[in-house]
Coordinates of C-alpha atoms in Angstrom, one line a residue:
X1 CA 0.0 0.0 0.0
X2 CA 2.6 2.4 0.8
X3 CA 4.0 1.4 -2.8
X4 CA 0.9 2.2 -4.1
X5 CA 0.5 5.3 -2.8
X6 CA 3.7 7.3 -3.5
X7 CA 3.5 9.6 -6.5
X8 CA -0.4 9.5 -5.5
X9 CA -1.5 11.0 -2.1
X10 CA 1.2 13.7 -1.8
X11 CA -0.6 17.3 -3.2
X12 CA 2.5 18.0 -5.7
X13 CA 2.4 14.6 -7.0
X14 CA -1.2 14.6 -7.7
X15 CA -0.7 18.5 -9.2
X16 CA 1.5 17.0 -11.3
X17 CA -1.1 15.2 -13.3
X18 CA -3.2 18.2 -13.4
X19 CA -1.8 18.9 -16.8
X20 CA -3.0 15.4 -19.0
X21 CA -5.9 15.1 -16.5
X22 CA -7.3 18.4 -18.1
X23 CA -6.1 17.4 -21.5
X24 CA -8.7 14.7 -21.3
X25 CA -11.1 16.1 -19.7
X26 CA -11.6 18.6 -22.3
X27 CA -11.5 15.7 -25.1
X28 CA -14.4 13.8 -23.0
X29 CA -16.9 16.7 -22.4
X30 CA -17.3 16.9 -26.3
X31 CA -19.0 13.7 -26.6
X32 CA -21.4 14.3 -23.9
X33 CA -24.4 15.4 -26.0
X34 CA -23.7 12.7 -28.2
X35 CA -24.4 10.6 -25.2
X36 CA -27.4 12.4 -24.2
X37 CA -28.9 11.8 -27.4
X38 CA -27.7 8.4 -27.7
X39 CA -29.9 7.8 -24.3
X40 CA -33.1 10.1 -25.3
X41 CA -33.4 8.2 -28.3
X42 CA -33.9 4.9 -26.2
X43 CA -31.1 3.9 -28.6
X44 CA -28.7 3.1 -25.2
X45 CA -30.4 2.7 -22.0
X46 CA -27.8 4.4 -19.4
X47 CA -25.3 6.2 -22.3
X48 CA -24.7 9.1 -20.0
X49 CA -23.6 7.1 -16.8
X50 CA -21.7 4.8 -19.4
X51 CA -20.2 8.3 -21.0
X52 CA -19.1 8.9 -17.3
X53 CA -17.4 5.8 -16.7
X54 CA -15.7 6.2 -19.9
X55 CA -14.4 10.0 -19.0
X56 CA -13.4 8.6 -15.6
X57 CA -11.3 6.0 -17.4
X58 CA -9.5 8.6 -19.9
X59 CA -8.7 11.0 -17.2
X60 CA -7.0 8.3 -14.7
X61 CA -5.2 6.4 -17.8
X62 CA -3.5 9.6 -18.6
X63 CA -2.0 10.1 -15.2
X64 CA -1.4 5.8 -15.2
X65 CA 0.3 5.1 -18.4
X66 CA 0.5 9.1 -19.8
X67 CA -1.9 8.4 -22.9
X68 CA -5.6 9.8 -23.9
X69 CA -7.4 6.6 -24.5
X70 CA -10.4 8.8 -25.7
X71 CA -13.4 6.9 -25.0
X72 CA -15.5 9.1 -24.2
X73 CA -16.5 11.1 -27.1
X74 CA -18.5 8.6 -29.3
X75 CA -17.9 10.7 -32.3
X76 CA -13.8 10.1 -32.3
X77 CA -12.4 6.8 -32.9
X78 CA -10.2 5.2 -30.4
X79 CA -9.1 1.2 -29.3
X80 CA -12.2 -0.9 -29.1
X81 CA -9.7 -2.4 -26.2
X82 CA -10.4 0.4 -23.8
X83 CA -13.8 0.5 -24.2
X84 CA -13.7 -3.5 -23.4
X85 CA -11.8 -2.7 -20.2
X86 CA -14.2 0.0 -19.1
X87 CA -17.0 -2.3 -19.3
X88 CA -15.2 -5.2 -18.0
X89 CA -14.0 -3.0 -15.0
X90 CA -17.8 -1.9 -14.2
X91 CA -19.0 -5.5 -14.4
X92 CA -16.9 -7.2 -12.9
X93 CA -16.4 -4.9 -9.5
X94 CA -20.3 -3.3 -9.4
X95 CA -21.1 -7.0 -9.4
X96 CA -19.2 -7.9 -7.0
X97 CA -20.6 -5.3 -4.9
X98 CA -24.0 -6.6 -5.8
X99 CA -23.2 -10.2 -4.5
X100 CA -22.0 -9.3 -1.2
X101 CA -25.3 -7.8 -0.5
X102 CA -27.0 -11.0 -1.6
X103 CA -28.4 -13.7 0.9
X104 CA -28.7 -16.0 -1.9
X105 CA -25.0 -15.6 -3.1
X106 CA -23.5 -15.7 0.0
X107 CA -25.6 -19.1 1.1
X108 CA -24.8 -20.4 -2.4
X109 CA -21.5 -19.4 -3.4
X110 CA -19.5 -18.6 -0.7
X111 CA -20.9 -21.3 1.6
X112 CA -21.9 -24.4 -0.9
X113 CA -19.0 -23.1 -3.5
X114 CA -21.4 -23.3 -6.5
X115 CA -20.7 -21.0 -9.7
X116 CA -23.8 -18.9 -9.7
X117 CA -24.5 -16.9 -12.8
X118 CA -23.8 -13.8 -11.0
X119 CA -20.4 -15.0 -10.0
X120 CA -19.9 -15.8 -13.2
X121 CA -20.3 -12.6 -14.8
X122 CA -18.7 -10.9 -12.0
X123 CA -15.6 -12.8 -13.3
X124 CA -15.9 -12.7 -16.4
X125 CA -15.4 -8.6 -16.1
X126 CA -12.6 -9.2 -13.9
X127 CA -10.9 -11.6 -16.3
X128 CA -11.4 -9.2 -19.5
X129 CA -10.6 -6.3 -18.2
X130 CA -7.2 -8.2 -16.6
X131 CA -6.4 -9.3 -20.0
X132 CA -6.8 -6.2 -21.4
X133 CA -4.8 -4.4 -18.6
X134 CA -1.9 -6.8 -18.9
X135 CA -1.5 -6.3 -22.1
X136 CA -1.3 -2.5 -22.0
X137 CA 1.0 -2.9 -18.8
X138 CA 3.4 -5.7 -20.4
X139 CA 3.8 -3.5 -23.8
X140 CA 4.4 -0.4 -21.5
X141 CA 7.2 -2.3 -19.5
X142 CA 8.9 -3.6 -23.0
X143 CA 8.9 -0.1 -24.7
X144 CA 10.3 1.7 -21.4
X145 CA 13.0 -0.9 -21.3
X146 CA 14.0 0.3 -25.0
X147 CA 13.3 3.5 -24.3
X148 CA 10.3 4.3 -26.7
X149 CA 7.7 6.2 -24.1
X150 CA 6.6 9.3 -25.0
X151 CA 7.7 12.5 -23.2
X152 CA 4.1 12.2 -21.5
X153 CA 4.7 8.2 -20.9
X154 CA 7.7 9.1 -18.9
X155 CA 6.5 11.2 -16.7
X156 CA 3.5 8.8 -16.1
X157 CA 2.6 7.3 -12.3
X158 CA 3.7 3.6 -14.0
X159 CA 7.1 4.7 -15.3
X160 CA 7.7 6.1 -12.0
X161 CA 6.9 3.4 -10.2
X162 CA 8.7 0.6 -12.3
X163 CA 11.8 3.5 -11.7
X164 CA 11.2 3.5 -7.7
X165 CA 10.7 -0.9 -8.0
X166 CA 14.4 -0.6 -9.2
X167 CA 15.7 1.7 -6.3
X168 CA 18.0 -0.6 -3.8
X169 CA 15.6 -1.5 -1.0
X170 CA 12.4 -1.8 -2.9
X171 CA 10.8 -5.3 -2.4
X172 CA 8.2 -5.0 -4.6
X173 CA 8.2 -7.0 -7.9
X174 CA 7.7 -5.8 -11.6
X175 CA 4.6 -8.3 -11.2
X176 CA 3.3 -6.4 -8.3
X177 CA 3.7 -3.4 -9.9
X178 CA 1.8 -4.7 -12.8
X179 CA -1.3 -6.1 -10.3
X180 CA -1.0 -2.5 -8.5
X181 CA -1.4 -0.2 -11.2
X182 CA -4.3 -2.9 -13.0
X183 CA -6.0 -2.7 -9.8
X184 CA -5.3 1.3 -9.7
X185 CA -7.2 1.2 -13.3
X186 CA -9.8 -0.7 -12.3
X187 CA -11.1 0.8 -9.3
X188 CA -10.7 3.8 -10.9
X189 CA -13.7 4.0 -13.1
X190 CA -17.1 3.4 -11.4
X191 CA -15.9 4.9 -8.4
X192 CA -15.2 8.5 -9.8
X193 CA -17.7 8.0 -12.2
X194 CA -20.5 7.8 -9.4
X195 CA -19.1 11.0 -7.7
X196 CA -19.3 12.9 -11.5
X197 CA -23.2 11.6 -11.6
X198 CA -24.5 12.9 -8.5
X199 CA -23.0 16.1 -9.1
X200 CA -23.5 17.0 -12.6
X201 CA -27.1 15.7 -12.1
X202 CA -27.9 18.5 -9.1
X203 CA -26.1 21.2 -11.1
X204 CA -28.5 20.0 -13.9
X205 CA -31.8 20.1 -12.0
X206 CA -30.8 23.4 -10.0
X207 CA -30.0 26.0 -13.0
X208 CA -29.5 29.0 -10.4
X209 CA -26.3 26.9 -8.8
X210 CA -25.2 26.1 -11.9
X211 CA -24.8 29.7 -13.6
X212 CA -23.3 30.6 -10.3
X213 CA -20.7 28.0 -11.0
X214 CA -20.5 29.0 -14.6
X215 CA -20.3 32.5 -14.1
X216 CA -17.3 31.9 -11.0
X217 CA -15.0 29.2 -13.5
X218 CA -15.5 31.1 -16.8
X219 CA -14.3 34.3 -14.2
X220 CA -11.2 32.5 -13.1
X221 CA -10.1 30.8 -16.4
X222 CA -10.2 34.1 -18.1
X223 CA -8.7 35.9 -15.3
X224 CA -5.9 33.2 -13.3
X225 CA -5.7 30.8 -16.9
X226 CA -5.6 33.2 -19.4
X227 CA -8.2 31.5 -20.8
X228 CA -8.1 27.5 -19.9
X229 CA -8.7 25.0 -16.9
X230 CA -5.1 25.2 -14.8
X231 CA -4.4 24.0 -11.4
X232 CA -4.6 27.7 -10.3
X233 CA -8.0 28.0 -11.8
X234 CA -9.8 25.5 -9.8
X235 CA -7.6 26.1 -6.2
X236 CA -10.3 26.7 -3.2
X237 CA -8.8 30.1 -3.4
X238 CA -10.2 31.2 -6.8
X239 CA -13.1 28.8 -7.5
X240 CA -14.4 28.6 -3.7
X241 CA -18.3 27.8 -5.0
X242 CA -17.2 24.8 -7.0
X243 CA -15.0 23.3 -3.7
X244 CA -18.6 24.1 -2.0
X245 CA -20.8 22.6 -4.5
X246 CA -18.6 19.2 -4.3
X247 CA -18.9 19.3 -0.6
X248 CA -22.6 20.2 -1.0
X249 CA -22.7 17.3 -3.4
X250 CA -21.2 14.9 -0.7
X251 CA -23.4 15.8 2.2
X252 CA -27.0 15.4 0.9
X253 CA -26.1 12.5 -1.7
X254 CA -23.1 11.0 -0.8
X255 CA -21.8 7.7 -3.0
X256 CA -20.8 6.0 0.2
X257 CA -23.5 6.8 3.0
X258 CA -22.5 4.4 5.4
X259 CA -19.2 3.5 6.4
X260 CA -17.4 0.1 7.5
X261 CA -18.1 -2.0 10.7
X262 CA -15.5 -2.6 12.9
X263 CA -15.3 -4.6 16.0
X264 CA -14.2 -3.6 19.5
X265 CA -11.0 -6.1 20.5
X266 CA -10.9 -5.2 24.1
X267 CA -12.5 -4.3 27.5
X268 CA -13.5 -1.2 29.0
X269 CA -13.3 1.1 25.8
X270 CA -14.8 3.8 26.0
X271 CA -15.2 6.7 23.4
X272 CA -16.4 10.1 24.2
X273 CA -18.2 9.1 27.7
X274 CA -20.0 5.7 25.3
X275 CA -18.5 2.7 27.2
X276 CA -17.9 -0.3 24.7
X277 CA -17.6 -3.7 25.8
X278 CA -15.1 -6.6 23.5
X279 CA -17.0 -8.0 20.5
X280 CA -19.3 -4.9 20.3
X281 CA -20.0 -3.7 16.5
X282 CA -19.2 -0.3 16.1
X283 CA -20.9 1.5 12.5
X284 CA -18.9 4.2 10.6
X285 CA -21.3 6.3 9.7
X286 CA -21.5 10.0 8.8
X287 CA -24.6 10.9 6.7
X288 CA -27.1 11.6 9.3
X289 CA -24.7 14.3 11.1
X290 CA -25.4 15.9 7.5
X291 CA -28.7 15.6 7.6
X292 CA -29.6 16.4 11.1
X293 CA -32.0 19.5 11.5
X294 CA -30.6 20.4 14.7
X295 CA -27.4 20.7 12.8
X296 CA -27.9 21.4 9.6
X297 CA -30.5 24.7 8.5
X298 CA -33.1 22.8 6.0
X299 CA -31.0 19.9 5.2
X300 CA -32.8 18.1 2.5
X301 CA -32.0 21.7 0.3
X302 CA -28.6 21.7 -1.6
X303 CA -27.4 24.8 -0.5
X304 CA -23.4 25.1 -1.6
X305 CA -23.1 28.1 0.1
X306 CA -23.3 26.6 3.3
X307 CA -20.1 25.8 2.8
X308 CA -18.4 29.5 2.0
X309 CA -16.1 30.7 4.3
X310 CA -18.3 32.8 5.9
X311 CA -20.7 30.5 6.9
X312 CA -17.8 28.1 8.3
X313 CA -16.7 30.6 10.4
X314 CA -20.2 31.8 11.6
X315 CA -21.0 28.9 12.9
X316 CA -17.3 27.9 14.9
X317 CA -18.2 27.1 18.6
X318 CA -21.8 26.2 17.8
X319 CA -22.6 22.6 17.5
X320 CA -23.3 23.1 14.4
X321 CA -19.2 23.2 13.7
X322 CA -19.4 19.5 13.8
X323 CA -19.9 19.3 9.8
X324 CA -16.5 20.7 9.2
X325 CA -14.4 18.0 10.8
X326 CA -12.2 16.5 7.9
X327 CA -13.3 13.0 8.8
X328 CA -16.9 14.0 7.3
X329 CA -15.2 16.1 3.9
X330 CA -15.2 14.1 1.6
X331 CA -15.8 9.8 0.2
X332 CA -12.7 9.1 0.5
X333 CA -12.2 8.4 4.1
X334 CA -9.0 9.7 6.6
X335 CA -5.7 7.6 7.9
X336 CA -3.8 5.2 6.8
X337 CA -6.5 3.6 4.8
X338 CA -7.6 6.3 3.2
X339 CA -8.1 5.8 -0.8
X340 CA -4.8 6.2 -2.1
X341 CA -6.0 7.6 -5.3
X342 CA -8.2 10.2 -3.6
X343 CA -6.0 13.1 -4.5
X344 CA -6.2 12.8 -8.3
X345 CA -10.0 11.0 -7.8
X346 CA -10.7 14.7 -6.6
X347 CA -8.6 16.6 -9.3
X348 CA -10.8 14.5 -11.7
X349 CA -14.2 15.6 -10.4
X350 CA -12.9 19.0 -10.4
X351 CA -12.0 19.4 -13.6
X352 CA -14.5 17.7 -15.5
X353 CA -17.5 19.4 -13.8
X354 CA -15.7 22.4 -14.7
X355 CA -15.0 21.7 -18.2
X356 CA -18.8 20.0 -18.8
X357 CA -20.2 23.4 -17.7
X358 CA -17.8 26.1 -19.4
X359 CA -18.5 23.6 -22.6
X360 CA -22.4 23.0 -22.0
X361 CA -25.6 24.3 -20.6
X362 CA -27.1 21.3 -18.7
X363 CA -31.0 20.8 -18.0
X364 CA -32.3 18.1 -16.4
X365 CA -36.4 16.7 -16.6
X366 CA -36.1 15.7 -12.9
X367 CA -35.6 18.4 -10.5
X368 CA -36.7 16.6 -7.3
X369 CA -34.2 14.2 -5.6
X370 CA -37.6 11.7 -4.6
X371 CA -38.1 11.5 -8.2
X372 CA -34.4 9.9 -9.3
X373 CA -33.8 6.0 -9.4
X374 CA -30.2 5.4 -7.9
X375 CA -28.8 2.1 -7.3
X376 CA -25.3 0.1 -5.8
X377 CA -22.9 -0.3 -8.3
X378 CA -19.8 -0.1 -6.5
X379 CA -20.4 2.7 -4.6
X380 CA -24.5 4.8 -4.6
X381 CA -24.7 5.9 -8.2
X382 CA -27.5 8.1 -9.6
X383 CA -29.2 7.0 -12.4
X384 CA -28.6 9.9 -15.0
X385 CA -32.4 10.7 -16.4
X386 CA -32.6 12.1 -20.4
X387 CA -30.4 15.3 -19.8
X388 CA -30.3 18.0 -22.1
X389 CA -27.0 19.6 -23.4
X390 CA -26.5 22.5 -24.9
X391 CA -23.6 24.0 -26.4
X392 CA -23.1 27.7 -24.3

C-alpha cells in the first residue's frame, strides 16, 4: 500500500497530473451530448452514466500510463480495447458489490462453493478487463525498457513506479507493480464516475447553482488561466463555490453513505463518555450528522453556500461546527486507509464538472431528488435521467 500510494497521495504529485488530466477532460466533455442523445433516443439505455465511466477511465489512464485513451466522445475513434476494459472494469467490481449484498449468493457461493451466474459474470469482467490491462502494462514495460515512451509516458505514475521498484531497498516485484497499477485502473472508473453523476445531475436540476458555478469558472479561467482550466484556476482560493458545491454534493447524496463496521478487541473502551464492551460492533457512519436538522439549516436543500467561508466561520463554537471536521469532507475516508488515489480522484471531479459546464448548458427533466432512481454499483450511483445539453 505504501508502494501504491507514493506519486499518489502527496498534493505536488497529484498537481502534477493536473496537466494530462485536463487534456482529457476537455476531449471527454465533447461527446457528452452525443451521449445524451444516444440515451433520449432509447437507442442506449444508461449512455450518459456509461459516458461517465468512460471519461473517468481517460482522465485516470492519462495520469497511469500518460496516454488519452479517448473513449469518451463517441464521435472520435479510439481502441475498441479500452472500451472493453471499461466495461469489464464496471462488471466485474459493481457485481461484485451486488453479490455481497446477496443472501442468496452468500448461502450459495461462498458457503456451498457453487458458480452462480452472477459469479460468473462478475468474473468474467474481472478476467477481461485483466487481460486487457496486462497487455497495456506488459507492452508499457517492453517499450520503457527500450526507451520508446513518449515524453508524456515518462512522466506517467507507472514509469515512475517501475523507476522507484528498481531503487535498492524496494521489495516489490515488476509483477506487483503490474497487479498494483491494474487494480489502480480498475477501481478507478465506477468509483469516480458515481461521484461525476450525483454532481453533474444536481447542477442539472438546480439551473440557479449552476450559472453561479459558470459564471465563477468562466471568471477565473479568463482571469488566473488566461483563458483554460489550470491548477490555479480550480484552487479553493479562486473557485471557492465549485469546492462548496462538491462538498454540497457529498453531504445530501453522498456515494458511500455508510461507512465500515469494525469490531471492539478489548475491555472497557470507552469513546467520548459511550463505554464499549469486546465484541461490540461499532458503525462508521456519517450521513445523518449531514442531515440532522438540529445541525444542519433545512438539510434536505442543496445549498453550496453553506459551505463558503463565511458561513464556516459563523457557525465555529456552535454545535453546528461539527460538519467541518475532515473526517466528514469528503468519500474518501481519513488515515492510513484512506483511498490512495483520492487526490487525483478529486482533481478529476474538479476538472471535468468544470469543463462540462464552461463547454455546455445542462438541463435536467427531474428536479426533485424523490423523483431519481439510484442504485449500488460499486459505490451509490444516480441514475442519469434524459439530460439535455446545450452547447453555451
Amino acid at each position: 500500500r505504501t508502494f501504491l500510494q507514493t506519486d499518489m497521495l502527496h498534493p505536488d504529485s497529484a498537481r502534477g497530473y493536473l496537466p494530462g488530466i485536463i487534456h482529457s477532460a476537455g476531449l471527454a466533455s465533447k461527446g457528452a451530448q452525443a451521449a445524451a442523445m444516444l440515451q433520449s433516443s432509447g437507442e442506449e439505455n444508461g449512455a450518459l452514466n456509461s459516458y461517465l465511466n468512460r471519461c473517468a477511465f481517460d482522465m485516470f489512464s492519462s495520469m497511469m500510463l500518460g496516454i488519452y485513451t479517448e473513449t469518451a466522445d463517441e464521435t472520435t475513434r479510439t481502441d475498441p480495447e479500452n472500451e472493453r476494459f471499461v466495461k469489464g472494469a464496471v462488471q466485474g467490481l459493481g457485481t461484485a458489490i451486488e453479490m455481497i449484498f446477496s443472501r442468496y449468493e452468500l448461502i450459495i457461493g461462498k458457503l456451498l462453493k457453487f458458480e452462480t451466474p452472477m459469479m460468473k459474470h462478475c468474473f468474467e469482467g474481472f478476467d477481461a478487463a485483466w487481460a486487457i490491462a496486462r497487455d497495456k502494462i506488459e507492452s508499457f514495460i517492453e517499450r520503457k525498457e527500450r526507451g520508446e515512451l513518449s515524453e508524456n509516458e515518462q512522466v506517467s505514475y507507472l514509469s515512475r513506479a517501475l523507476d522507484r521498484q528498481k531503487e535498492e531497498g524496494s521489495n516489490v516485484t515488476v509483477r506487483e507493480v503490474m497487479e498494483l497499477a491494474f487494480l489502480s485502473m480498475f477501481a478507478a472508473v465506477d468509483t469516480t464516475s458515481s461521484v461525476l453523476s450525483w454532481n453533474l445531475l444536481h447542477i442539472a436540476r438546480l439551473p440557479d447553482i449552476q450559472e453561479k458555478l459558470f459564471q465563477e469558472i468562466s471568471a477565473s479561467v479568463e482571469t488566473v488561466g488566461h483563458g483554460k482550466i489550470t491548477a490555479d484556476v480550480l484552487s479553493k482560493s479562486n473557485a471557492p463555490y465549485l469546492h462548496a458545491l462538491i462538498r454540497e454534493t457529498h453531504r445530501l447524496t453522498p456515494v458511500g453513505a455508510i461507512g465500515l463496521t469494525k469490531t471492539v478487541d478489548v475491555d472497557n473502551l470507552e469513546v467520548h463518555g459511550r463505554k464499549m464492551e469486546k465484541g461490540d460492533v461499532v458503525l462508521l457512519e456519517s450521513y445523518s450528522q449531514g442531515m440532522n436538522s438540529d445541525i444542519v439549516e433545512n438539510p434536505e436543500e442543496f445549498r453550496p453556500e453553506r459551505w463558503l467561508r463565511d458561513a464556516v466561520e459563523a457557525r465555529k463554537g456552535s454545535p453546528s461546527e461539527i460538519i467541518d471536521h475532515p473526517f466528514l469532507a469528503s468519500p474518501f475516508s481519513q488515515g492510513a486507509r484512506k483511498c490512495p488515489g483520492s487526490r487525483v480522484a478529486a482533481n478529476e471531479i474538479k476538472v471535468l464538472l468544470s469543463q462540462l459546464v464552461l463547454d455546455w448548458k445542462i438541463s435536467s427533466p427531474i428536479t426533485e431528488l424523490e423523483m431519481l432512481e439510484y442504485h449500488q454499483r460499486t459505490v451509490i450511483e444516480a441514475k442519469l435521467p434524459d439530460l439535455q445539453f446545450e452547447a453555451r
